[in-house]
Amino acid sequence: MQVLSYSGSQLVDLCSALLLLTCFAIVAQRRLSACVDLFALQSAFLVVTTALVAYLTGNQHLYVAAALTGVIKVIIIPRVLKKVIDRLNVKRELVMYVTVPAGLLICGGLVMLAFFISQPIIPLGFLLTRDSLAIALAIVLIGLFTMIARQKAVTQLVGFLVLENGLFLGATAATYGMPLIVELGVFFDVLIATLIAGIYTNRLQDAFDSVDTNQLTVLKE
Amino acid sequence: MLQAIILVLAQVTVLLAVSPFLVGLIRKVKARLQLRRGASVLQPYADLAKLFQKQPVISTTASWVFTATPYIVFASTLSAGLLVPTFISLNPMNFAGNIIALVYLLALGTFFLILAGLDAGSAFGGMGSSREAIVASLTEPAMILSIFAIALTNGSTNLSTIVHRTALLEGTVTDPSPQLMALAALFIVALAETGRVPVDNPATHLELTMIHEAMILEYSGRYLALLEWAAGLKLALFLSLIANVFAPWGIATTAAPAAMMIGLLVYLAKTAALAVVIGIIECMFAKLRLFRVTDLLGVAFILGLLGLLFFYTLRS
């Protein structure tokens, strides 16, 4: 059992590290559809991580959460976003507040910050999720940064979803999953938020011929 | 002593023999994925044999740098290859240098290639050299950082020691998170250093985007053969580095003949699998614009840095 939980802990660490890796790929990526694909990939890694934690801890309700993540975040949300991108007919995001290398450096700094903050907490935590908490915090910060640094509404939405993935990983790592009813509520919220933001993006396109959120600042009563 | 010499010679032979095969395999995978039949995987051997028989033509403006470069590049790449364990983890050349020496042996070859590109006085060569200088200066920090991350998790900078220790653990990777970051960084570096698709396109000639091919455009005959072989060696070297440091399973940990045979077969399988992955990547991605290459190498740098961060902040 000891050996199993040791290599299990390594597997969970590995999957969390893969989540972080995809985060950086999203930050470095300029094409919108590739961003959405990477988000789907990241969610797939999240499914694996959650299922692993469920298997290793025996918390049955985490399997439900993993399955829901799979259906909603790997299949439904990327499809909705792809439809939005198709309709908008924008392939790449040319307007960013920060250049890609600068964004990467900032994200590196954010990860450093997240690691330093979570360093004192980690020895108190469970053996199974040694790195996950720090990584989850880092992913939340990177998601937040993506929302701030990108101008187009679609990538801001991807940033929001990445942030949510980080929160979910954090919840799984720190407490071995929230109560099922809370998780269901969160999934429903995220799905509705994505749908609303998709519709809002389409309206933005109709009103301004652009999904640049900067244009919203010129709105007057 | 005699055994050590035989092992070194066997190692050299394996590297020299495998490298054209890997190049051919990548070409074959690419051809099959593009619904072409493609040349045989043994074609690079025939190319090398043909080139060695041809008479080289040298520009009248070229200096000694031009003729010395193929030998320097080949020798430095081969001696770097001696430091990487291939099928046996106990490398007799372990005392001679660590991973830092390996990085700088490769850099020596790159430096002379850059000089030789400028030396012949053709416009393409100069352009290739300046581009190679950009790429080389950006890959080096990424490579060093990822190598430090590997060295820290294993407690040694000697490649053979790293591989031997990991291999003796029998299947469990010592510390997955920093290793994964270092692996991703090293893979991007390998693509950039060996002139593979997101950075450079090895399949084109006389195109404004090429880097490595532009530098060696003036070479012909046996000089070209040596440079092509050296490029193949560099590829084989990076693939063995990735395969043996991150997945040393199956490598021979003793000098027993049976273990070495298994080690050799596993080594061939692993490097061939990596070559197939590279072939698939070359089909899936377009070549980046030159000024986007910095983004990709920036990712590699940050990932190498993250590997170190994992170690320093989370493990201390």
XYZ file of C-alpha atoms in Angstrom:
537
model
C 0.000 0.000 0.000
C 2.899 2.301 0.876
C 4.542 1.669 -2.514
C 1.233 2.193 -4.295
C 0.588 5.514 -2.586
C 4.170 6.642 -3.269
C 4.043 5.997 -6.996
C 0.418 7.205 -6.975
C 1.554 10.478 -5.469
C 4.167 10.737 -8.221
C 1.513 10.137 -10.869
C -0.706 12.855 -9.415
C 2.284 15.205 -9.343
C 3.059 14.345 -12.956
C -0.513 15.061 -14.093
C -0.588 18.361 -12.216
C 2.706 19.315 -13.847
C 1.135 18.520 -17.249
C -1.678 20.956 -16.396
C 0.896 23.652 -15.712
C 2.671 22.810 -18.959
C -0.498 23.340 -21.006
C -1.030 26.656 -19.211
C 2.254 27.917 -20.604
C 1.343 26.629 -24.045
C -1.895 28.660 -23.853
C -0.001 31.798 -22.849
C 2.453 31.358 -25.730
C -0.254 30.544 -28.276
C -1.629 33.214 -30.588
C -4.198 31.262 -32.566
C -7.639 31.251 -30.960
C -8.684 27.748 -31.998
C -5.374 26.303 -30.780
C -5.998 28.033 -27.422
C -9.362 26.258 -27.203
C -7.764 22.915 -28.135
C -5.117 23.397 -25.476
C -7.820 24.171 -22.938
C -9.561 20.904 -23.871
C -6.238 19.075 -23.442
C -5.701 20.709 -20.071
C -9.181 19.626 -18.973
C -8.394 16.087 -20.122
C -5.329 16.094 -17.848
C -7.582 17.398 -15.071
C -9.934 14.450 -15.643
C -6.994 12.026 -15.307
C -5.755 13.761 -12.149
C -9.191 13.711 -10.533
C -9.762 10.072 -11.444
C -6.344 9.184 -10.006
C -7.100 10.986 -6.739
C -10.495 9.243 -6.647
C -8.856 5.854 -7.156
C -6.097 6.419 -4.612
C -8.293 7.863 -1.875
C -11.439 5.818 -2.538
C -13.668 8.912 -2.694
C -16.347 7.652 -5.068
C -17.965 11.021 -5.722
C -14.742 12.275 -7.333
C -15.398 9.859 -10.206
C -18.630 11.746 -10.881
C -16.730 15.018 -10.811
C -14.119 13.603 -13.216
C -16.827 12.370 -15.600
C -18.593 15.728 -15.484
C -15.309 17.535 -16.176
C -14.803 15.225 -19.137
C -18.223 15.886 -20.618
C -18.476 19.605 -19.918
C -14.919 20.892 -20.205
C -13.407 18.491 -22.719
C -16.396 18.199 -25.063
C -19.179 20.773 -24.630
C -17.333 24.014 -23.791
C -14.642 23.648 -26.501
C -17.413 22.986 -29.045
C -19.330 26.089 -27.979
C -16.156 28.149 -28.177
C -15.253 26.721 -31.595
C -18.718 27.701 -32.849
C -18.231 31.224 -31.518
C -14.827 31.448 -33.214
C -16.313 30.169 -36.482
C -19.040 32.754 -36.387
C -16.666 35.582 -35.505
C -14.362 34.509 -38.311
C -11.247 35.576 -36.425
C -8.359 33.165 -36.627
C -5.675 34.776 -34.556
C -5.348 37.320 -31.873
C -3.080 40.090 -33.049
C -3.763 42.551 -30.250
C -2.228 41.841 -26.873
C -1.325 44.192 -24.068
C 1.956 42.356 -23.452
C 4.157 40.552 -25.960
C 4.430 36.779 -25.729
C 7.979 36.588 -24.273
C 7.130 39.250 -21.674
C 3.912 37.385 -20.853
C 5.884 34.163 -20.402
C 8.337 35.869 -18.068
C 5.472 37.338 -16.037
C 3.873 33.892 -15.821
C 7.205 32.452 -14.655
C 7.225 35.113 -11.953
C 3.636 34.258 -11.006
C 4.545 30.583 -10.655
C 7.479 31.576 -8.451
C 5.115 33.653 -6.318
C 2.596 30.819 -6.065
C 5.323 28.352 -5.055
C 6.724 30.669 -2.403
C 3.281 31.319 -0.949
C 2.320 27.660 -0.784
C 5.723 26.469 0.439
C 4.881 26.676 4.174
C 1.517 24.939 3.683
C 2.787 21.933 1.762
C 4.464 19.983 4.620
C 1.146 20.192 6.501
C -0.797 18.646 3.596
C -1.398 15.078 2.528
C 1.343 12.961 0.995
C -0.708 12.254 -2.103
C -0.790 15.782 -3.470
C 2.612 17.211 -2.760
C 2.911 19.568 -5.715
C -0.728 19.943 -6.725
C -1.644 22.744 -4.331
C 1.249 24.949 -5.444
C 0.522 24.167 -9.101
C -3.202 24.900 -8.631
C -2.401 28.319 -7.196
C 0.001 28.962 -10.086
C -2.671 27.986 -12.636
C -5.212 30.315 -11.014
C -2.737 33.204 -11.231
C -1.849 32.420 -14.860
C -5.553 32.231 -15.776
C -6.097 35.609 -14.163
C -3.117 37.006 -16.043
C -4.482 35.673 -19.356
C -7.784 37.407 -18.684
C -5.999 40.694 -18.056
C -3.370 40.479 -20.783
C -5.531 39.524 -23.758
C -7.830 41.919 -25.512
C -10.173 39.602 -27.378
C -13.241 38.327 -25.547
C -12.680 34.685 -26.549
C -9.197 34.431 -25.029
C -10.430 36.197 -21.924
C -13.024 33.465 -21.681
C -10.315 30.812 -22.069
C -8.412 32.556 -19.276
C -11.490 32.327 -17.061
C -11.855 28.626 -17.801
C -8.154 27.990 -17.085
C -8.615 29.803 -13.772
C -11.559 27.538 -13.012
C -9.456 24.465 -13.837
C -6.869 25.702 -11.344
C -9.517 26.141 -8.661
C -10.856 22.649 -9.313
C -7.355 21.149 -9.098
C -6.806 23.061 -5.859
C -10.066 21.752 -4.420
C -9.174 18.189 -5.390
C -5.651 18.518 -4.021
C -6.409 20.227 -0.743
C -9.601 18.519 0.362
C -9.908 15.488 -1.951
C -12.900 17.103 -3.564
C -15.707 19.346 -2.435
C -19.128 17.881 -1.558
C -20.788 16.641 -4.729
C -23.609 19.165 -4.602
C -21.095 22.060 -4.561
C -19.227 20.551 -7.509
C -22.437 20.156 -9.488
C -23.276 23.783 -8.789
C -19.830 24.917 -9.916
C -20.033 22.918 -13.148
C -23.438 24.359 -13.897
C -22.135 27.850 -13.201
C -19.147 27.429 -15.490
C -21.268 26.017 -18.293
C -23.809 28.835 -18.045
C -21.030 31.427 -17.789
C -19.456 30.075 -20.962
C -22.776 30.086 -22.824
C -23.581 33.624 -21.685
C -20.087 34.845 -22.537
C -20.380 33.171 -25.948
C -23.649 34.945 -26.657
C -22.233 38.186 -25.293
C -19.228 37.827 -27.592
C -21.529 37.412 -30.565
C -23.478 40.532 -29.541
C -20.185 42.376 -29.195
C -19.280 41.362 -32.730
C -22.667 42.556 -34.027
C -22.447 45.882 -32.241
C -18.833 46.826 -32.863
C -17.661 44.541 -35.681
C -14.918 43.452 -33.319
C -14.509 41.401 -30.146
C -11.963 43.800 -28.722
C -13.205 44.478 -25.183
C -11.404 47.815 -25.188
C -14.228 49.215 -27.277
C -16.589 48.716 -24.348
C -14.932 51.620 -22.550
C -16.451 54.079 -25.014
C -19.995 53.015 -24.119
C -22.108 55.927 -22.935
C -25.590 56.090 -21.504
C 40.949 -1.324 -19.176
C 40.541 -3.357 -22.370
C 36.856 -3.711 -21.619
C 36.526 0.062 -21.229
C 38.164 0.661 -24.617
C 35.889 -1.898 -26.283
C 32.845 -0.289 -24.690
C 33.876 3.167 -25.921
C 34.430 1.820 -29.435
C 31.090 0.001 -29.369
C 29.406 3.198 -28.237
C 30.976 5.220 -31.068
C 30.005 2.591 -33.612
C 26.404 2.517 -32.412
C 26.095 6.322 -32.570
C 27.719 6.555 -36.004
C 25.678 3.681 -37.400
C 22.323 4.735 -35.959
C 22.381 8.438 -36.874
C 21.723 8.159 -40.663
C 18.992 5.608 -39.921
C 17.187 8.079 -37.627
C 17.351 10.797 -40.291
C 15.984 8.356 -42.858
C 13.245 7.230 -40.487
C 12.038 10.793 -39.884
C 11.919 11.382 -43.662
C 10.026 8.133 -44.172
C 7.446 8.959 -41.465
C 6.934 12.393 -42.965
C 6.528 10.929 -46.451
C 4.015 8.318 -45.291
C 1.976 10.932 -43.425
C 1.916 13.074 -46.550
C 0.651 10.044 -48.533
C 3.919 9.705 -50.405
C 5.841 6.464 -50.528
C 9.142 8.130 -49.638
C 12.715 6.963 -50.007
C 13.946 3.913 -48.126
C 15.032 4.525 -44.533
C 18.514 3.452 -45.653
C 18.753 6.253 -48.220
C 20.943 8.541 -46.003
C 23.621 5.811 -45.925
C 23.681 5.726 -49.705
C 23.796 9.536 -49.816
C 26.766 9.603 -47.447
C 28.596 6.923 -49.426
C 28.017 8.848 -52.646
C 29.127 12.169 -51.183
C 32.323 10.684 -49.764
C 33.361 9.622 -53.281
C 32.757 13.022 -54.867
C 35.388 15.671 -55.298
C 34.777 18.755 -53.146
C 34.609 22.200 -54.761
C 35.849 25.092 -52.662
C 35.271 28.786 -53.238
C 38.458 30.717 -54.086
C 37.677 33.296 -51.382
C 37.421 30.648 -48.648
C 40.078 30.508 -45.924
C 41.304 27.583 -43.813
C 38.213 27.939 -41.612
C 36.106 26.624 -44.455
C 38.070 23.396 -44.891
C 38.704 22.852 -41.172
C 35.067 23.315 -40.118
C 33.658 19.935 -41.265
C 36.347 18.104 -39.296
C 35.900 20.297 -36.206
C 32.112 19.967 -36.297
C 32.258 16.215 -36.782
C 34.911 15.694 -34.109
C 33.254 17.916 -31.515
C 29.826 16.339 -32.071
C 31.318 12.859 -31.860
C 33.210 13.625 -28.659
C 30.015 15.106 -27.203
C 28.328 11.858 -28.222
C 30.881 9.891 -26.227
C 29.594 11.489 -23.023
C 26.005 10.326 -23.597
C 25.266 6.748 -22.551
C 23.578 4.844 -25.368
C 22.940 1.190 -24.547
C 24.944 0.845 -21.329
C 24.622 3.187 -18.381
C 28.180 2.690 -17.131
C 29.932 4.889 -19.634
C 33.744 4.537 -19.513
C 34.137 8.153 -20.661
C 32.235 9.374 -17.596
C 35.391 10.832 -16.022
C 36.113 12.969 -19.085
C 33.292 15.439 -18.820
C 29.813 16.224 -17.556
C 26.714 17.696 -19.202
C 28.164 21.189 -19.171
C 31.108 19.939 -21.228
C 28.583 18.340 -23.603
C 26.734 21.641 -24.096
C 29.943 23.480 -24.890
C 31.292 20.808 -27.212
C 28.088 21.218 -29.215
C 28.443 25.003 -29.019
C 31.990 24.737 -30.417
C 30.628 22.965 -33.485
C 27.874 25.566 -33.901
C 30.427 28.391 -33.587
C 32.591 26.982 -36.368
C 29.549 26.354 -38.549
C 28.602 30.020 -38.140
C 32.142 31.077 -39.098
C 32.177 28.757 -42.111
C 28.818 30.107 -43.289
C 30.326 33.589 -43.369
C 33.640 32.450 -44.793
C 32.660 31.478 -48.325
C 31.244 34.931 -48.987
C 27.854 33.898 -50.345
C 24.779 35.875 -49.311
C 22.852 32.824 -48.124
C 25.667 31.654 -45.862
C 25.819 34.966 -44.020
C 22.057 34.990 -43.546
C 22.080 31.419 -42.259
C 24.897 32.267 -39.872
C 23.153 35.278 -38.408
C 19.971 33.271 -37.913
C 21.865 30.389 -36.361
C 23.494 32.878 -33.983
C 20.032 34.054 -32.836
C 18.781 30.503 -32.328
C 21.987 29.278 -30.652
C 22.109 32.187 -28.216
C 18.500 31.513 -27.196
C 18.721 27.725 -26.934
C 21.772 27.774 -24.720
C 20.192 29.304 -21.573
C 17.159 27.036 -21.962
C 19.341 23.968 -22.350
C 21.588 24.860 -19.403
C 18.591 25.525 -17.124
C 16.863 22.269 -18.008
C 20.115 20.376 -17.555
C 20.601 21.947 -14.134
C 17.084 20.862 -13.206
C 17.925 17.282 -14.188
C 21.277 17.434 -12.408
C 19.696 18.747 -9.191
C 17.013 16.066 -9.019
C 19.652 13.381 -9.538
C 22.435 14.928 -7.506
C 25.109 14.744 -10.196
C 26.107 16.538 -13.384
C 27.734 13.445 -14.891
C 25.366 11.957 -17.446
C 26.369 8.367 -16.891
C 25.859 8.719 -13.128
C 22.432 10.291 -13.654
C 21.311 7.549 -16.020
C 22.760 4.788 -13.867
C 21.030 6.030 -10.722
C 17.681 6.445 -12.453
C 17.984 3.052 -14.135
C 18.678 1.308 -10.832
C 15.410 2.686 -9.400
C 13.652 0.342 -11.847
C 10.866 2.267 -13.423
C 10.039 4.943 -10.899
C 11.007 8.400 -12.019
C 12.666 10.106 -9.101
C 10.813 13.385 -9.136
C 8.226 13.788 -11.908
C 7.342 17.493 -11.806
C 10.786 19.068 -12.338
C 11.720 16.241 -14.710
C 8.647 16.875 -16.853
C 9.437 20.586 -17.135
C 13.057 19.800 -17.995
C 11.936 17.204 -20.554
C 9.618 19.670 -22.300
C 12.349 22.328 -22.346
C 14.962 19.889 -23.620
C 12.633 18.619 -26.338
C 12.075 22.146 -27.690
C 15.833 22.760 -27.484
C 16.466 19.507 -29.354
C 14.097 20.587 -32.145
C 15.831 23.957 -32.400
C 19.402 22.665 -32.155
C 18.973 19.936 -34.736
C 17.167 22.264 -37.157
C 13.752 20.602 -37.057
C 10.466 22.000 -38.248
C 9.031 24.613 -35.918
C 12.404 26.370 -36.054
C 14.077 25.342 -39.300
C 13.059 23.198 -42.245
C 15.552 20.477 -43.132
C 13.645 19.472 -46.275
C 14.130 22.678 -48.263
C 17.015 24.149 -50.151
C 17.416 27.627 -51.611
C 14.631 29.118 -49.619
C 14.839 32.324 -47.644
C 13.737 30.676 -44.414
C 16.411 28.046 -44.020
C 19.013 28.207 -41.276
C 21.215 25.135 -41.148
C 21.016 24.382 -44.870
C 21.974 27.970 -45.705
C 25.180 27.732 -43.694
C 26.341 24.542 -45.404
C 25.179 25.558 -48.866
C 28.723 26.078 -50.141
C 29.893 22.632 -49.075
C 30.192 19.694 -51.413
C 31.773 16.256 -51.595
C 33.274 14.731 -48.480
C 32.953 18.007 -46.540
C 29.202 17.988 -47.065
C 29.091 14.300 -46.134
C 30.891 15.030 -42.857
C 28.552 17.924 -42.040
C 25.445 15.898 -42.870
C 26.705 13.041 -40.771
C 27.522 15.436 -37.922
C 23.975 16.840 -38.118
C 22.630 13.278 -37.934
C 24.929 12.570 -34.982
C 23.626 15.634 -33.170
C 20.077 14.407 -33.698
C 20.978 10.910 -32.453
C 22.754 12.481 -29.489
C 19.740 14.555 -28.442
C 17.383 11.614 -28.897
C 19.607 9.345 -26.775
C 19.882 12.102 -24.162
C 16.089 12.405 -23.948
C 15.495 8.651 -24.080
C 18.119 7.682 -21.518
C 17.855 10.506 -19.006
C 14.054 10.598 -18.791
C 13.205 6.976 -19.554
C 16.284 4.848 -18.817
C 14.233 1.667 -18.601
C 15.863 -1.355 -20.153
C 19.326 0.152 -20.422
C 22.149 -2.233 -19.440
C 23.399 -1.444 -15.933
C 26.133 -4.083 -15.976
C 28.572 -5.118 -18.688
C 27.022 -8.589 -19.059
C 26.560 -9.518 -22.757
C 22.875 -10.448 -22.406
C 22.049 -7.180 -20.646
C 23.955 -5.245 -23.294
C 22.037 -6.942 -26.123
C 18.719 -6.061 -24.474
C 20.043 -2.558 -23.812
C 20.956 -2.132 -27.476
C 17.552 -3.322 -28.707
C 15.702 -1.111 -26.216
C 17.900 1.823 -27.193
C 17.100 1.330 -30.876
C 13.378 1.044 -30.118
C 13.347 4.173 -27.947
C 15.276 6.402 -30.340
C 13.227 5.138 -33.292
C 10.019 5.965 -31.378
C 11.310 9.469 -30.664
C 12.233 9.882 -34.338
C 8.665 8.899 -35.284
C 7.337 11.516 -32.825
C 9.557 14.156 -34.449
C 8.315 13.103 -37.889
C 4.708 13.487 -36.733
C 5.461 16.915 -35.222
C 7.028 18.003 -38.512
C 3.813 17.078 -40.285
C 1.489 18.691 -37.770
C 3.156 22.070 -37.367
C 4.166 24.713 -39.833
C 7.560 26.333 -39.638
C 7.445 29.386 -37.412
C 8.309 32.807 -38.714
C 11.852 33.641 -37.679
C 10.767 36.277 -35.183
C 8.294 33.839 -33.607
C 11.117 31.389 -32.889
C 12.014 33.556 -29.899
C 8.551 32.858 -28.424
C 9.076 29.107 -28.686
C 12.549 29.274 -27.196
C 11.164 31.600 -24.511
C 8.753 28.816 -23.564
C 11.699 26.403 -23.345
C 13.617 28.852 -21.140
C 10.682 29.389 -18.777
C 10.053 25.645 -18.534
C 13.696 25.016 -17.668
C 13.430 27.749 -15.046
C 10.261 26.121 -13.651
C 12.125 22.822 -13.303
C 14.656 24.595 -11.103
C 11.887 26.401 -9.209
C 10.169 23.144 -8.346
C 13.380 21.927 -6.886
C 14.413 25.024 -4.991
C 11.145 26.271 -3.551
C 9.137 23.092 -3.131
C 11.861 20.614 -2.171
C 14.076 22.735 0.041
